[in-house]
Structure formats: structure tokens, C-alpha cells
CSV table of C-alpha atoms in Angstrom, one decimal:
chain,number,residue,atom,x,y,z
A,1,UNK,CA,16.7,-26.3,-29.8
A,2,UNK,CA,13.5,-27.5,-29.6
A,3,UNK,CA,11.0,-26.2,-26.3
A,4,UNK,CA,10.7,-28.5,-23.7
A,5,UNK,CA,6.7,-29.2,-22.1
A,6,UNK,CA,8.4,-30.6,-19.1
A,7,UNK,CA,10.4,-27.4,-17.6
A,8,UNK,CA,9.4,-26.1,-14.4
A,9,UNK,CA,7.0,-23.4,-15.7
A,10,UNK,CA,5.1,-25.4,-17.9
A,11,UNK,CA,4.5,-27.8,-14.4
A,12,UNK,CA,3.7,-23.9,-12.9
A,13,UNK,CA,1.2,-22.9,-16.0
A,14,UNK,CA,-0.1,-27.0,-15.7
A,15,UNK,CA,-0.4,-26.5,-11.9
A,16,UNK,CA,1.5,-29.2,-11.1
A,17,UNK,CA,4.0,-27.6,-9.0
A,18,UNK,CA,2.6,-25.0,-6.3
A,19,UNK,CA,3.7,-21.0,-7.1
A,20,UNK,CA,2.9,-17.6,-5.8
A,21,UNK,CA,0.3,-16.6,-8.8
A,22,UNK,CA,0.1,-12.6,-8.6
A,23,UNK,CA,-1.3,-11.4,-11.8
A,24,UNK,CA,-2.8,-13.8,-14.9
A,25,UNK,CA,-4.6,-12.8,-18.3
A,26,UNK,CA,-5.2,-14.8,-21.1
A,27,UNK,CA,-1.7,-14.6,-22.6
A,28,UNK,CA,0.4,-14.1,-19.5
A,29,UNK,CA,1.1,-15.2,-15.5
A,30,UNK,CA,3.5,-13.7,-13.4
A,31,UNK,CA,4.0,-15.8,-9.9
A,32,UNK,CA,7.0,-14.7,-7.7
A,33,UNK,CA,10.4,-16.3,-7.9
A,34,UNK,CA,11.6,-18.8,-4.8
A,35,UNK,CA,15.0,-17.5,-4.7
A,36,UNK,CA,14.4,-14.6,-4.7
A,37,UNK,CA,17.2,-11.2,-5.5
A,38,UNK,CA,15.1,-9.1,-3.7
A,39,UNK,CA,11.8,-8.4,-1.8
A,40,UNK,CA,9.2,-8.9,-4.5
A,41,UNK,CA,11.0,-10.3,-7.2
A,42,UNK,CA,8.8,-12.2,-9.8
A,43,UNK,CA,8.6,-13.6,-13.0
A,44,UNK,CA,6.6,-12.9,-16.2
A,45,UNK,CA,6.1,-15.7,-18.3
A,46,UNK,CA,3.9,-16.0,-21.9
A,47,UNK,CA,0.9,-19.3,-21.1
A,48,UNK,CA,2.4,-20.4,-24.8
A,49,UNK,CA,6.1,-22.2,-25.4
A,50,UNK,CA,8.5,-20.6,-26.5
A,51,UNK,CA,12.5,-21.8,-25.0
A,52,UNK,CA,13.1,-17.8,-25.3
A,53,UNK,CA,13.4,-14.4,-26.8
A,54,UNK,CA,15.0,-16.0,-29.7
A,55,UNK,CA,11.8,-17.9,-30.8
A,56,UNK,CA,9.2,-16.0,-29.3
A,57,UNK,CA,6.7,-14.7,-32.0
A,58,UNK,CA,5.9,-11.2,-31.8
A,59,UNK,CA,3.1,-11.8,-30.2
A,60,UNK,CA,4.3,-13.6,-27.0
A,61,UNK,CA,6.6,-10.6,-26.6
A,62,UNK,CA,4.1,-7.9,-26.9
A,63,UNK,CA,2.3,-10.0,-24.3
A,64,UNK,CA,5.2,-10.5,-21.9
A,65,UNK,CA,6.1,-6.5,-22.0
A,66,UNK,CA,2.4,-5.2,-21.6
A,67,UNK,CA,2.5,-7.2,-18.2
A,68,UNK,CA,6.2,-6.3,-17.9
A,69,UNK,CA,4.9,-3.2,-17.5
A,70,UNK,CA,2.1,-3.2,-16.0
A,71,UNK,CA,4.1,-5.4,-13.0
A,72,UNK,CA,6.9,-3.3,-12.7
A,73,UNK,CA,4.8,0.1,-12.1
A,74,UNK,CA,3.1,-2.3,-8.9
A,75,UNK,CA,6.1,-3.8,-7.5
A,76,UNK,CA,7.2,0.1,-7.5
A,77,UNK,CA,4.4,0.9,-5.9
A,78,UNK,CA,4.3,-2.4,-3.5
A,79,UNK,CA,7.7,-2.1,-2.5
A,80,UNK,CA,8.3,2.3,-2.3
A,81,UNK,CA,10.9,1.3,-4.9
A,82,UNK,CA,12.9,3.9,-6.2
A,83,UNK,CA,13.7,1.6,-9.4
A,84,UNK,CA,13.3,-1.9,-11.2
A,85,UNK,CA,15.6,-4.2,-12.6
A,86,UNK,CA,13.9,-6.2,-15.5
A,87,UNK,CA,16.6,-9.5,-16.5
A,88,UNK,CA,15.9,-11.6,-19.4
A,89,UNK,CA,18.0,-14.4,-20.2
A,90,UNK,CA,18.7,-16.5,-23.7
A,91,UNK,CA,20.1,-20.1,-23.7
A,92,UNK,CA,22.7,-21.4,-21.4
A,93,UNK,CA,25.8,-19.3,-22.5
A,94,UNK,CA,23.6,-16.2,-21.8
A,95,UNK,CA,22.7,-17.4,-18.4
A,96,UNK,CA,19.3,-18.8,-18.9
A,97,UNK,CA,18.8,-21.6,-16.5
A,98,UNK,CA,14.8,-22.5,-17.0
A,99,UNK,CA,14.0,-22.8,-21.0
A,100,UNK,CA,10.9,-21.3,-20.7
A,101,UNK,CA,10.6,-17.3,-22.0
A,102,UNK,CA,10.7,-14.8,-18.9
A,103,UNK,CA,11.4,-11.6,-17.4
A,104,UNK,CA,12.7,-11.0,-14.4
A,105,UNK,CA,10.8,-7.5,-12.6
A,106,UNK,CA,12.9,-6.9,-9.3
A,107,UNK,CA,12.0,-3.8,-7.1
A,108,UNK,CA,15.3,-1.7,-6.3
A,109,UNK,CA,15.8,1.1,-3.5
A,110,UNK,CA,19.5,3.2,-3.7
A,111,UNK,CA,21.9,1.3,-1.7
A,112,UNK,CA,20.5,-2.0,-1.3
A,113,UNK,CA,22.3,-4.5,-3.4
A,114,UNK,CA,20.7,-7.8,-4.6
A,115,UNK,CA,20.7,-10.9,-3.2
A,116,UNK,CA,23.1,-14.0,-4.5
A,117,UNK,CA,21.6,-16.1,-6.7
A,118,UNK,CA,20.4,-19.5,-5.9
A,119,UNK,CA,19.4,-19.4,-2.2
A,120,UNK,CA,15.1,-20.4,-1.5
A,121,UNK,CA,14.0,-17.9,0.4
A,122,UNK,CA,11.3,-17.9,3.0
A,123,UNK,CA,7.7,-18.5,1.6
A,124,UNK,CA,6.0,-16.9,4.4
A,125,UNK,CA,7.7,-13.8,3.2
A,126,UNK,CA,7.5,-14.5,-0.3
A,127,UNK,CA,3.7,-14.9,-0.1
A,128,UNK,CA,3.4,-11.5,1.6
A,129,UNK,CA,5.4,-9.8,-1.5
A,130,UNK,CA,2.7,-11.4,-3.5
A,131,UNK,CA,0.2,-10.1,-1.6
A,132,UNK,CA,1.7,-6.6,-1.6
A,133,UNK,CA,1.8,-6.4,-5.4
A,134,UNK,CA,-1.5,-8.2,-5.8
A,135,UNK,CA,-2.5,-4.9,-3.7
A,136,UNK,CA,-1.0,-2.8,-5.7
A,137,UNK,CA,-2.7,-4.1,-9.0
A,138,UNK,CA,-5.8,-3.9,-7.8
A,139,UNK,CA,-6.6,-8.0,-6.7
């Protein structure tokens, strides 16, 4: 399978579709997912192609887990989470619906189950979670 420059988070990287931007370097962004499964959920993605894990070089994927990481210990912080799902998906059969490499970084609390998937959620509230784990980064 060859990568795609038209999916949805090259437009994002391109800035030609709008998104909640909450950390950048100059291998990663991470901007914060419109349907979101819970209360800060947001995506890491590499600023180079790659369709997924499966052709990522070694590089992209040291890059995508050093701000993995580096998310997950804010939205923990943003959020008073007591954990953190991280989802990564590869191809269609494994549930992968946007060809561009990313990780999902979801706060969790006990008890609280995550949303369906699918459903936009409000972007007032959406931008506020971004604003929260911008906070907790530092920016």
C-alpha cells in the first residue's frame, strides 16, 4: 500500500483543515481528536508519511513515543487521571480508519468508561482540553 498525501492529517500537518494543535517539534504534532473517547483525547502523529507502524522507519517511531510520552504524563496531569490508554491502529482489518501513522493518548479515571466511537464532540470543550494539556506541558 502505498501512503496517501491527501488523508486528513496530511491536510492537518498542510493546515488546510483547522485542528486543536497542543504540542509540535520538528518531528511530531499532536492536536486533539474531534470525536473524542474521552475528555482530552488526542493524537500523536510523525510530520513525515508513513500509512502506519508497518512502514514507519525507526525513526518516526522513536519520534511518535518520545512525545507519546511526554503527552501522556500531561494529559495525566491535565485531566487528575488515574491512567492512560494509548491505541494504535494498522490497516483496515486492524481498525485503522485514517492512513496516516498515530497514537491514540486517552486520559482514564476508575469507573468511567469511554465514549462510542464516531460521535463529533463539542469544540468549545475540546479546545479547553487542549488548553488544559497545553498547561500542563508548559505552553
Amino acid at each position: 500500500m502505498t501512503y496517501d498525501d491527501d488523508n486528513i492529517f496530511a491536510k492537518i500537518l498542510r493546515e488546510e483543515i483547522p485542528s486543536s494543535r497542543v504540542y509540535e517539534d520538528d518531528d511530531t504534532l499532536v492536536f486533539m481528536d474531534i470525536m473524542p473517547r474521552a475528555d482530552g483525547h488526542c493524537l500523536v502523529i510523525p510530520k513525515t508519511p508513513c500509512r502506519n507502524i508497518l512502514d514507519a522507519s525507526e525513526a518516526q517511531l522513536a519520534a511518535v513515543m518520545r512525545t507519546a510520552q511526554k503527552v501522556a504524563r500531561a494529559v495525566m496531569v491535565a485531566f487528575d487521571a488515574t491512567g492512560v490508554t494509548v491505541q494504535q491502529f494498522n490497516e483496515a482489518d486492524g481498525g485503522q480508519e485514517v492512513f496516516h501513522l498515530h497514537f491514540h493518548i486517552l486520559p482514564r479515571h476508575a469507573d468511567v468508561s469511554l465514549r462510542p466511537p464516531g460521535k463529533t464532540g463539542d469544540m468549545a470543550a475540546i479546545q479547553a482540553h487542549a488548553d488544559r494539556i497545553r498547561g500542563a506541558l508548559g505552553g
